[in-house]
Coordinates of C-alpha atoms in Angstrom, one line a residue:
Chain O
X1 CA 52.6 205.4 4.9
X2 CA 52.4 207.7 7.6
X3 CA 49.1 210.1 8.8
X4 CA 49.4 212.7 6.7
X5 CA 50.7 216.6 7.4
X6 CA 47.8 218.2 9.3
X7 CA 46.8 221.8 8.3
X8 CA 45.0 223.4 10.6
X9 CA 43.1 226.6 11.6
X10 CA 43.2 228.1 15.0
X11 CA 40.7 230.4 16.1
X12 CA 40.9 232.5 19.2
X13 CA 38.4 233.5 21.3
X14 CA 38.0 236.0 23.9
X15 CA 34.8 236.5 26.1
X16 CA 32.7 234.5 23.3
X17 CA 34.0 236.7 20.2
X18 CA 36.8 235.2 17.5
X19 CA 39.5 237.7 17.5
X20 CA 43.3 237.9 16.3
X21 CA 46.3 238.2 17.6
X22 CA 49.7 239.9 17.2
X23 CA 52.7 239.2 19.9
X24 CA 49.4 237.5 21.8
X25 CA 47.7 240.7 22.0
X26 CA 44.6 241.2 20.8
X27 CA 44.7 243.5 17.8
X28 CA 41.3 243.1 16.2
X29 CA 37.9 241.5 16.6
X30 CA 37.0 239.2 13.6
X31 CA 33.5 238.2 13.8
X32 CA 30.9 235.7 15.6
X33 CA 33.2 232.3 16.4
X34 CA 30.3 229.9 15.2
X35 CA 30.2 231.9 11.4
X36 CA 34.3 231.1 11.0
X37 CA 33.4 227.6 12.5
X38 CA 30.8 226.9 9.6
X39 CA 32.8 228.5 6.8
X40 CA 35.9 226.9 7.4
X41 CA 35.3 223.7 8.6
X42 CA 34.3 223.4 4.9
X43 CA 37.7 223.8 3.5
X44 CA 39.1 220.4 3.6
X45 CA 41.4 221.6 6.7
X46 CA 42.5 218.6 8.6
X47 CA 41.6 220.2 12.4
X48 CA 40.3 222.7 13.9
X49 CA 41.7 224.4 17.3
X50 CA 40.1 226.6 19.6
X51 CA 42.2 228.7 22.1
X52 CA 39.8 231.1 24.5
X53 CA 42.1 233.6 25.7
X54 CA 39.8 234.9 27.7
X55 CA 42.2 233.7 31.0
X56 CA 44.9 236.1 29.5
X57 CA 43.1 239.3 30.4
X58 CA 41.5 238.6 34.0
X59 CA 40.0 236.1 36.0
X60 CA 37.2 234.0 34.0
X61 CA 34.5 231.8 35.7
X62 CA 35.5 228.5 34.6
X63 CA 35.1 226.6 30.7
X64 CA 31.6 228.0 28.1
X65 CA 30.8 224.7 28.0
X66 CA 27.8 226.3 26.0
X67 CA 29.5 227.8 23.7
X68 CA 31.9 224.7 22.6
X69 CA 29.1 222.6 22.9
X70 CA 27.2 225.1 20.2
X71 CA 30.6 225.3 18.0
X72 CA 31.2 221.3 18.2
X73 CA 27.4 220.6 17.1
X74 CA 28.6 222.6 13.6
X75 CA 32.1 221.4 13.1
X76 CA 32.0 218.1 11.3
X77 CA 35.9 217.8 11.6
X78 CA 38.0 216.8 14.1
X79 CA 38.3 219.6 16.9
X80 CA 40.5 220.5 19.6
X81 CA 40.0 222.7 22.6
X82 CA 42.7 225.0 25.2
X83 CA 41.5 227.3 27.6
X84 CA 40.9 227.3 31.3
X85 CA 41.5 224.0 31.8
X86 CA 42.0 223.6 35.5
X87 CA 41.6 219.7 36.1
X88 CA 40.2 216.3 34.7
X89 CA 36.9 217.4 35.2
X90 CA 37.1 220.1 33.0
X91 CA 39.1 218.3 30.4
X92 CA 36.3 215.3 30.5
X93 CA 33.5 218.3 30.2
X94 CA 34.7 219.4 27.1
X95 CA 35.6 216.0 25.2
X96 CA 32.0 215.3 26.2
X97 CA 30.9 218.2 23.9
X98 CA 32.2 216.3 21.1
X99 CA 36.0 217.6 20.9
X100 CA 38.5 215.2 20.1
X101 CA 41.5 216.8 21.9
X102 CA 42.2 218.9 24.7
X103 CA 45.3 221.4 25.2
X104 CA 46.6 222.1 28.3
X105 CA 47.7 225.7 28.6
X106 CA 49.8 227.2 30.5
X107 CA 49.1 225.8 34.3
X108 CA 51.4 222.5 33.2
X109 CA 54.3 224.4 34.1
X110 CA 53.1 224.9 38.0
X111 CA 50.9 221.1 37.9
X112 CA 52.6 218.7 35.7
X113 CA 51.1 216.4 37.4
X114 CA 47.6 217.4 35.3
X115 CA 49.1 216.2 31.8
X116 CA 49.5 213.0 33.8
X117 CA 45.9 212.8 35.7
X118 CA 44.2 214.0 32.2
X119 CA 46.4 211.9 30.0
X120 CA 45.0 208.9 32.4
X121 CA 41.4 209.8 31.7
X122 CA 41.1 210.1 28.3
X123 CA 44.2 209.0 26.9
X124 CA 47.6 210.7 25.5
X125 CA 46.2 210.9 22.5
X126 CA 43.4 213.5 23.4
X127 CA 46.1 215.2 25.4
X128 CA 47.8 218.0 23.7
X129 CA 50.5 220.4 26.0
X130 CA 51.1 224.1 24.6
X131 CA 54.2 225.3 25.0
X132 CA 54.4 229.6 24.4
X133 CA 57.8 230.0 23.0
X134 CA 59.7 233.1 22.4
X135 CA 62.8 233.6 20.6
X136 CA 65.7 234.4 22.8
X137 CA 68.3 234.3 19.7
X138 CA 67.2 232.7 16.8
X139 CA 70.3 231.9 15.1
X140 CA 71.8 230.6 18.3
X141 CA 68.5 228.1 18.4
X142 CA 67.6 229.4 22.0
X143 CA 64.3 229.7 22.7
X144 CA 62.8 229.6 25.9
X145 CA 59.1 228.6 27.1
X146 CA 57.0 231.9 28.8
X147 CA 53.8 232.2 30.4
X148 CA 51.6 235.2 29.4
X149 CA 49.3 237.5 31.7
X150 CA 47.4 240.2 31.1
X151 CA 49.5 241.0 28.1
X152 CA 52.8 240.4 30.1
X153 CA 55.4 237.9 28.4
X154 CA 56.8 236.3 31.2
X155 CA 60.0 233.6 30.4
X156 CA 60.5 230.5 32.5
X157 CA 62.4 227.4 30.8
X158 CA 64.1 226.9 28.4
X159 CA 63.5 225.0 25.5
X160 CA 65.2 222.1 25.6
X161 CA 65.3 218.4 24.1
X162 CA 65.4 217.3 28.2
X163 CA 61.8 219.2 28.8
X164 CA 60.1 217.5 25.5
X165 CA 61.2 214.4 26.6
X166 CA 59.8 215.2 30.5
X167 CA 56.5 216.1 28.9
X168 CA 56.3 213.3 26.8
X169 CA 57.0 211.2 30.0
X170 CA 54.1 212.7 31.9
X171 CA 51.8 211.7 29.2
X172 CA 51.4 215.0 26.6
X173 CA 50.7 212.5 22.9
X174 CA 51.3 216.1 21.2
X175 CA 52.7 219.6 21.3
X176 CA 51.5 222.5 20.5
X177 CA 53.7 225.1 19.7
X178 CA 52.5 228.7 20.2
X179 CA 55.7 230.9 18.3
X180 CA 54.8 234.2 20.1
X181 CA 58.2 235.9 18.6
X182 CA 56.2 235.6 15.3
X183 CA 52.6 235.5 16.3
X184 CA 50.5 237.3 13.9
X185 CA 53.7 238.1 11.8
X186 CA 52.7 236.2 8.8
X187 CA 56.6 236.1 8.4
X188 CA 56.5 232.4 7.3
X189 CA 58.0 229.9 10.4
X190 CA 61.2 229.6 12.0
X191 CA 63.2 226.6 10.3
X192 CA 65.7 226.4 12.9
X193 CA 62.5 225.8 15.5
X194 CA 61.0 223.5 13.3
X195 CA 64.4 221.4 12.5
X196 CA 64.9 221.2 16.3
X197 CA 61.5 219.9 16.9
X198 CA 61.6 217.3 14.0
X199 CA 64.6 216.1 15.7
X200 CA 63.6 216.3 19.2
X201 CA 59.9 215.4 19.5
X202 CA 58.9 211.5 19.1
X203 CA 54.9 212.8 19.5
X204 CA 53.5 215.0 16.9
X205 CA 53.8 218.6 16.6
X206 CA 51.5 221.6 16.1
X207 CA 53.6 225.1 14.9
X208 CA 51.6 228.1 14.7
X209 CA 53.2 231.3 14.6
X210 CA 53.8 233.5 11.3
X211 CA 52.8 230.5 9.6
X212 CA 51.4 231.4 5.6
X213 CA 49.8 228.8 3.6
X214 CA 53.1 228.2 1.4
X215 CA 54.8 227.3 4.9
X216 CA 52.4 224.1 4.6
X217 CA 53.7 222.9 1.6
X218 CA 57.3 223.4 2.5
X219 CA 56.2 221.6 5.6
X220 CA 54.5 219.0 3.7
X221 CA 57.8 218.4 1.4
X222 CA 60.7 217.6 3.9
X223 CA 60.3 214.4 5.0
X224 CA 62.6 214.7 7.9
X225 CA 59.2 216.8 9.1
X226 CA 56.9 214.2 9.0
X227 CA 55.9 214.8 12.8
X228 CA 55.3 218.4 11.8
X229 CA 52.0 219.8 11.3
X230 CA 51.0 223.6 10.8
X231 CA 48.3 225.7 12.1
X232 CA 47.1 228.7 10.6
X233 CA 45.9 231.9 12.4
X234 CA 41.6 232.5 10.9
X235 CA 42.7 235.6 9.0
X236 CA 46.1 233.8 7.9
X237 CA 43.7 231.2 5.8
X238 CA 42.0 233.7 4.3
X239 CA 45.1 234.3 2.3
X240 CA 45.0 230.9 1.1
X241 CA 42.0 228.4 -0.2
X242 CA 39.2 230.0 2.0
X243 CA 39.7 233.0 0.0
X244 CA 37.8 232.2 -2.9
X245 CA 34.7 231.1 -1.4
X246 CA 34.8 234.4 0.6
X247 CA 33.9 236.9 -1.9
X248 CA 33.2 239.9 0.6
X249 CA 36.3 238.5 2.4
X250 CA 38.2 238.5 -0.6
X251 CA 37.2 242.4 -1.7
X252 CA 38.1 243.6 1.6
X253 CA 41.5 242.0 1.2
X254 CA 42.1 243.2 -2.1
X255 CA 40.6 246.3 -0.9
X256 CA 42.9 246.7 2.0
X257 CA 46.3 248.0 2.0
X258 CA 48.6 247.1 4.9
X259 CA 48.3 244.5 7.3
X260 CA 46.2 246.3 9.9
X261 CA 44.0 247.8 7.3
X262 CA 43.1 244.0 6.7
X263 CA 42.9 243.3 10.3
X264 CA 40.1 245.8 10.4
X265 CA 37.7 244.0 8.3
X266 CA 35.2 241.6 11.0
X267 CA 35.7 238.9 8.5
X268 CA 33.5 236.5 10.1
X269 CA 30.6 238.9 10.7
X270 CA 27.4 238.3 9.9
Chain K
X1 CA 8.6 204.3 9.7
X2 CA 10.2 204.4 13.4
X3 CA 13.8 204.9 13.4
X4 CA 16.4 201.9 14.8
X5 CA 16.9 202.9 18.5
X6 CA 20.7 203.1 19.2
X7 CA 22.0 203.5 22.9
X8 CA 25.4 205.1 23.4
X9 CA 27.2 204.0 26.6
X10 CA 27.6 207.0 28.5
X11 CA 30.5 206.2 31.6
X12 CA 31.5 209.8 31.9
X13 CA 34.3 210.3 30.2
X14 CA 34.1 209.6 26.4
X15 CA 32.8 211.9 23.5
X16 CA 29.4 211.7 23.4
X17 CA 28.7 214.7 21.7
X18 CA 30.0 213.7 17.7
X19 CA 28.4 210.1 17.8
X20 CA 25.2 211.7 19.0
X21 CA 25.0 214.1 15.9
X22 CA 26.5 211.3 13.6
X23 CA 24.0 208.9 14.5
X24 CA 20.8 211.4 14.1
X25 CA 21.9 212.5 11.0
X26 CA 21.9 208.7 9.7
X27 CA 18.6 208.7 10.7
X28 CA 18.8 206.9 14.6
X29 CA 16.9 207.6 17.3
X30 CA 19.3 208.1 20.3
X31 CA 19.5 207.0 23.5
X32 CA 22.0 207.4 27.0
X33 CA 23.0 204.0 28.1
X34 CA 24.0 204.2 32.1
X35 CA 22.9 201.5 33.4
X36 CA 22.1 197.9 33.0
X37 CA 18.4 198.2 32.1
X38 CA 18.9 200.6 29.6
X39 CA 20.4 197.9 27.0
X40 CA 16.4 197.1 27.1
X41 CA 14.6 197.8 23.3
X42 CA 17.7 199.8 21.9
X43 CA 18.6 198.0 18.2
X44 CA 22.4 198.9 18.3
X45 CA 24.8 200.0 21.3
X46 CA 27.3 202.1 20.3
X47 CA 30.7 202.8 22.8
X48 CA 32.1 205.9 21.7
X49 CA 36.0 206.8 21.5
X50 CA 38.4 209.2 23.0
X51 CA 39.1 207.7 26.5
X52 CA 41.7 205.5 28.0
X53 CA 40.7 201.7 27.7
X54 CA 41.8 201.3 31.2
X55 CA 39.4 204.0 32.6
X56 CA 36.7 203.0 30.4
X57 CA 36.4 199.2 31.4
X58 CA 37.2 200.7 34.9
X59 CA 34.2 202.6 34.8
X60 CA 32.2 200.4 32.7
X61 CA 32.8 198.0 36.1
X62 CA 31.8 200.6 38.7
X63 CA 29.0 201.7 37.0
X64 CA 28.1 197.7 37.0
X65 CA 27.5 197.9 32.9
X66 CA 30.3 195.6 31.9
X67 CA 28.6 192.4 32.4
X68 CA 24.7 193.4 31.1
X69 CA 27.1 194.9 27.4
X70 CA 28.9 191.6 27.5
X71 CA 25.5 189.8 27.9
X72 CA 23.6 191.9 26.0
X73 CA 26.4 192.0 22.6
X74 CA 27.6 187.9 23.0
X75 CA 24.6 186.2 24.6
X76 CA 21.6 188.2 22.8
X77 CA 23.2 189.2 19.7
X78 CA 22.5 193.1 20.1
X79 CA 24.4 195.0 17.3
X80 CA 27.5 196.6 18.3
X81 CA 29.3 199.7 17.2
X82 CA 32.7 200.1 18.5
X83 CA 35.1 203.4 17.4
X84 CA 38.5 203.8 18.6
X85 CA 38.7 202.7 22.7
X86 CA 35.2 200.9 21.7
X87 CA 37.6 198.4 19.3
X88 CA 39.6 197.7 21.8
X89 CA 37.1 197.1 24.5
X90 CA 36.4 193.7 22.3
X91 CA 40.0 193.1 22.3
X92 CA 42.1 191.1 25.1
X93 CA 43.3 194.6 26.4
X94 CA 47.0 195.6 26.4
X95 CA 50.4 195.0 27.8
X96 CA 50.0 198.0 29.6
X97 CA 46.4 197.9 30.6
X98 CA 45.3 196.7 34.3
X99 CA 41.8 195.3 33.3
X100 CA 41.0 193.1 30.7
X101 CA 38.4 193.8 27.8
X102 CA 35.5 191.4 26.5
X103 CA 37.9 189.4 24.7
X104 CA 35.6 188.9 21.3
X105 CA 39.1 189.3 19.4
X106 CA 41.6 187.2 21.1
X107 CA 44.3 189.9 20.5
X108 CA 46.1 192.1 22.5
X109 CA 46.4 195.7 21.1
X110 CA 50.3 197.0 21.0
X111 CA 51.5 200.6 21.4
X112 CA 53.1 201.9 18.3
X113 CA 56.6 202.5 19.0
X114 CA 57.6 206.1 20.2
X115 CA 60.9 207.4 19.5
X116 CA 62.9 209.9 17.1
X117 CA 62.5 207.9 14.1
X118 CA 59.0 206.6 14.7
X119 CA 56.3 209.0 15.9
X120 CA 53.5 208.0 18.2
X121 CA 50.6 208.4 18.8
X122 CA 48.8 208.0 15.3
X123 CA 46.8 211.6 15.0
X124 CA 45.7 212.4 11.4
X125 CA 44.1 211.7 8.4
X126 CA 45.2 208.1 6.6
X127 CA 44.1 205.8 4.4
X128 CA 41.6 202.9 5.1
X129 CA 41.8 200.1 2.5
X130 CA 39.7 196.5 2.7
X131 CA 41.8 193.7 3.1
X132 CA 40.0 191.5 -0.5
X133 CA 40.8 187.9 1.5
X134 CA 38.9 189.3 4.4
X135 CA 35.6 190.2 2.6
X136 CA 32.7 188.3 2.9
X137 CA 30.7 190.8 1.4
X138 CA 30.4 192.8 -2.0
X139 CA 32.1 195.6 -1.3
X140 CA 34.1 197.8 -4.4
X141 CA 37.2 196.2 -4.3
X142 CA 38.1 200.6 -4.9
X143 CA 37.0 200.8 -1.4
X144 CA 39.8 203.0 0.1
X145 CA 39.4 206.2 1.6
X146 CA 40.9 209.0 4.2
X147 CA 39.4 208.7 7.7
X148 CA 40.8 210.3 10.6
X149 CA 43.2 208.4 13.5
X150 CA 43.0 209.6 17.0
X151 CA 45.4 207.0 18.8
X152 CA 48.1 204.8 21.1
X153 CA 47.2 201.3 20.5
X154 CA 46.6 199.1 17.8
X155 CA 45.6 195.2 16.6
X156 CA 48.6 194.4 15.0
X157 CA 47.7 191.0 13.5
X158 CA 44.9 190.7 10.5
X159 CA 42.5 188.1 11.3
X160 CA 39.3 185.9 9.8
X161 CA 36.2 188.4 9.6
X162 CA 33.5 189.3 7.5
X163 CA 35.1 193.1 6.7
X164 CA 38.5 193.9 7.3
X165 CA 39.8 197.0 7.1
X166 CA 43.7 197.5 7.4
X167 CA 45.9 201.1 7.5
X168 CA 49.3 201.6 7.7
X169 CA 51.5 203.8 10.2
X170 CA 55.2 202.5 10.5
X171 CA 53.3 198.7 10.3
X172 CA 49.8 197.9 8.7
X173 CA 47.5 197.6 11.7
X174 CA 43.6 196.4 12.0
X175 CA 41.4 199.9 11.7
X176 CA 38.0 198.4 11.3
X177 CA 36.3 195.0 11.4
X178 CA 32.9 193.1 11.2
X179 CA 32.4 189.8 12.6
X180 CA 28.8 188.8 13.3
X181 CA 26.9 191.7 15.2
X182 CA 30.6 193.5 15.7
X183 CA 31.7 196.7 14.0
X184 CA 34.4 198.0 14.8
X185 CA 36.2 201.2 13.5
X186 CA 39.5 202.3 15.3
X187 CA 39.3 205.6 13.3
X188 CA 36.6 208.3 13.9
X189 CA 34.0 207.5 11.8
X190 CA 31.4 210.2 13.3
X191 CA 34.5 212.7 12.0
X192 CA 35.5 210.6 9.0
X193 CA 32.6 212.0 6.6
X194 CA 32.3 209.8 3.4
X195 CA 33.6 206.5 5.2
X196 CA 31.8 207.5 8.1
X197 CA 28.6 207.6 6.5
X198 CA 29.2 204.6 4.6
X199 CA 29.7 202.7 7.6
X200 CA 26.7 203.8 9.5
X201 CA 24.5 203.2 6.3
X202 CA 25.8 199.4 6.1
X203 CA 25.3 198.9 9.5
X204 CA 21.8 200.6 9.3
X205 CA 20.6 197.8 6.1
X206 CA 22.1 195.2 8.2
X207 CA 19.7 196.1 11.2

């Protein structure tokens, strides 16, 4: 028997607020960060994962150590952490707030070297890597890794079984994989990503990226995936179990009629 | 009634934040350990998880706490609570690890095998069963639940103890022992809930 297949919920955070995503552009603000940590840490979800974006859109002063130290004290499962993270310090910093796991966003592709200084310090198992990916052709399986600024997709490597292997090498004990061809989509994940991955990775792997709840249980039921586990956008779990303990959540679904009319609802507002 | 006074080694790098809460809600009083004299009055030292047991005994040595915890846990007795890197500070250390640990366990903890068949590290939710020849203590023999695995390494090899708890990934491995004033929980029991409470309340009637 193996761990089993992780679900998780990723929450984004920009300047202190939880916000969503589409193409990795923020498309609407969702509420205060600590309310979705307290609803949905009571869901049964396997993780938690908190990606501030705020480095995206302009130069920020460093980690809120306040304000994952505040969301840590009310998450009573495991917890992970990306944003800003600059050096060992500030990896140490936030695993001292209580967070299990750090990832390392995009600066590994200038500093490799950091996977390996951090992955030293507190281990390769509290070191996750992100890797953006975009879809060059998806029925060809190319994708290729990109860095993204101030709402500009930028592509550098490609993806390749060579550059999971170099990572793994350096020290990342997972990989998080950002799908920003389907980010905020909710167009279910790309198999052919997630059957090169099952074959190529020998650390686990995080998806995330159009992923719907019934993309966990087809996760969940190929066993060649067992590496595999999925994380699901905030407003992407409201579609699933959260939904029924949500009831003003769950009217302004039902209430809503297109995506974006959904997206409007702060669903984590006081 | 005053509360037991536990003292979590604090050497910079490990989580401090989820064993702090854990151990206020089961109804500790808390304390920083950083230095030798602080081992002084606490009822239970607890080494936290989520470092690399190299850097830990490295700065458990340069922060000159090493020998007072090893004198304070073996020669006095204190009550010790180990989870994750904190088991396998009591173990031999590795084959890849520079330093060793306090040897309490004369194991060595192995690296789960990484490759495209086997995947490594351990991160997840899995089950924790008691091992029934390695219970010295009435315990349900039902005792089996889901705690949550943040690691490399691993004690392979069961051995004589008063609790033993064993999990599998690829091979059954040791995820949580008692032997005199020892506990030891590779998992996270401060994010493992119902065990985790469990635990702490044993260890708490055993004070």
């Amino acid at each position: 028997m193996r761990a089993e297949m992780r679900e998780i919920v990723n929450l984004k955070i920009r300047l202190g607020e939880l916000v969503d995503t589409k193409d990795f552009n923020v498309v609407q603000y969702l509420g205060d960060p600590l309310n979705a940590v307290k609803v949905l840490s009571s869901f049964d979800y396997a993780e938690l994962s908190l990606f501030d974006i705020s480095g995206r859109y302009g130069r920020v002063n460093g980690i809120d150590v306040q304000l994952i130290n505040r969301l840590a004290k009310w998450c009573p499962i495991p917890m992970s952490y990306a944003g800003n993270i600059a050096s060992v310090d500030d990896a140490i910093s936030i695993i001292r707030c209580g967070i299990e796991k750090i990832a390392l966003g995009q600066t590994w592709i200038n500093h490799p070297q950091l996977i390996s200084d951090i992955s030293r310090a507190i281990g390769s198992q509290s070191t996750s890597v992100i890797l953006n990916v975009i879809s060059r052709s998806e029925a060809q399986c190319h994708w290729a890794v990109a860095t993204l600024q101030h709402g500009l997709i930028r592509e550098h490597i490609p993806l390749t079984f060579d550059l999971i292997q170099s990572l793994v090498t350096l020290g990342a004990g997972e990989l998080y994989i950002n799908h920003v061809s389907r980010d905020g989509s909710r167009e279910g994940l790309d198999r052919h990503l997630c059957d090169f991955l099952a074959k190529s990775s020998p650390v686990p792997v995080i998806i995330q990226g159009g992923a719907l709840e019934t993309c966990v249980s087809y996760v969940q039921s190929k066993a060649e995936y067992a590496g595999l586990s999925v994380a699901l956008s905030s407003t992407a779990s409201l579609y699933g179990r959260s939904r029924a303990c949500l009831p003003h959540c769950t009217k302004a679904l039902k209430r809503a009629k297109s995506t974006e009319d959904r997206m409007s609802h702060n669903l984590f507002s006081n | 009634m005053t509360k037991p006074l536990a003292g979590i080694l604090d050497v910079g790098v490990s989580n401090m934040g989820a064993p702090r809460r854990m151990l206020d809600l089961g109804g500790f009083a808390t304390r920083l350990v950083t230095n030798a004299n602080d081992f002084k009055k606490l009822d239970l030292v607890v080494c936290p998880g989520v470092s690399g047991l190299d850097y830990l005994i490295c700065e458990l040595k340069r922060l000159k706490i090493l020998d007072s915890l090893f004198e304070a846990v073996s020669g006095r007795g204190l009550p010790y609570l180990g989870i994750c890197a904190g088991l396998q500070l009591l173990t031999l250390g590795s084959e890849e690890t520079k330093r060793e640990g306090l040897g309490i366990i004369p194991l060595k903890c192995e690296k789960f095998p990484s490759n495209k068949e086997r995947i490594s590290p351990h991160i997840g939710w899995n089950t924790v069963t008691l091992n029934p020849s390695f219970s010295l203590r009435e315990v349900s023999n039902n005792w089996k639940y889901k705690a949550y695995f943040l690691h490399s390494y691993a004690i392979k090899t069961a051995f004589e103890s008063d609790l033993l708890f064993q999990t599998t990934n690829e091979y059954e491995f040791v995820s949580g022992f008692k032997i005199r004033n020892f506990w030891a929980m590779q998992f996270h029991i401060e994010k493992s809930q119902i065990i985790g409470n469990e635990i702490l309340t044993m260890i708490r009637t055993e004070l």
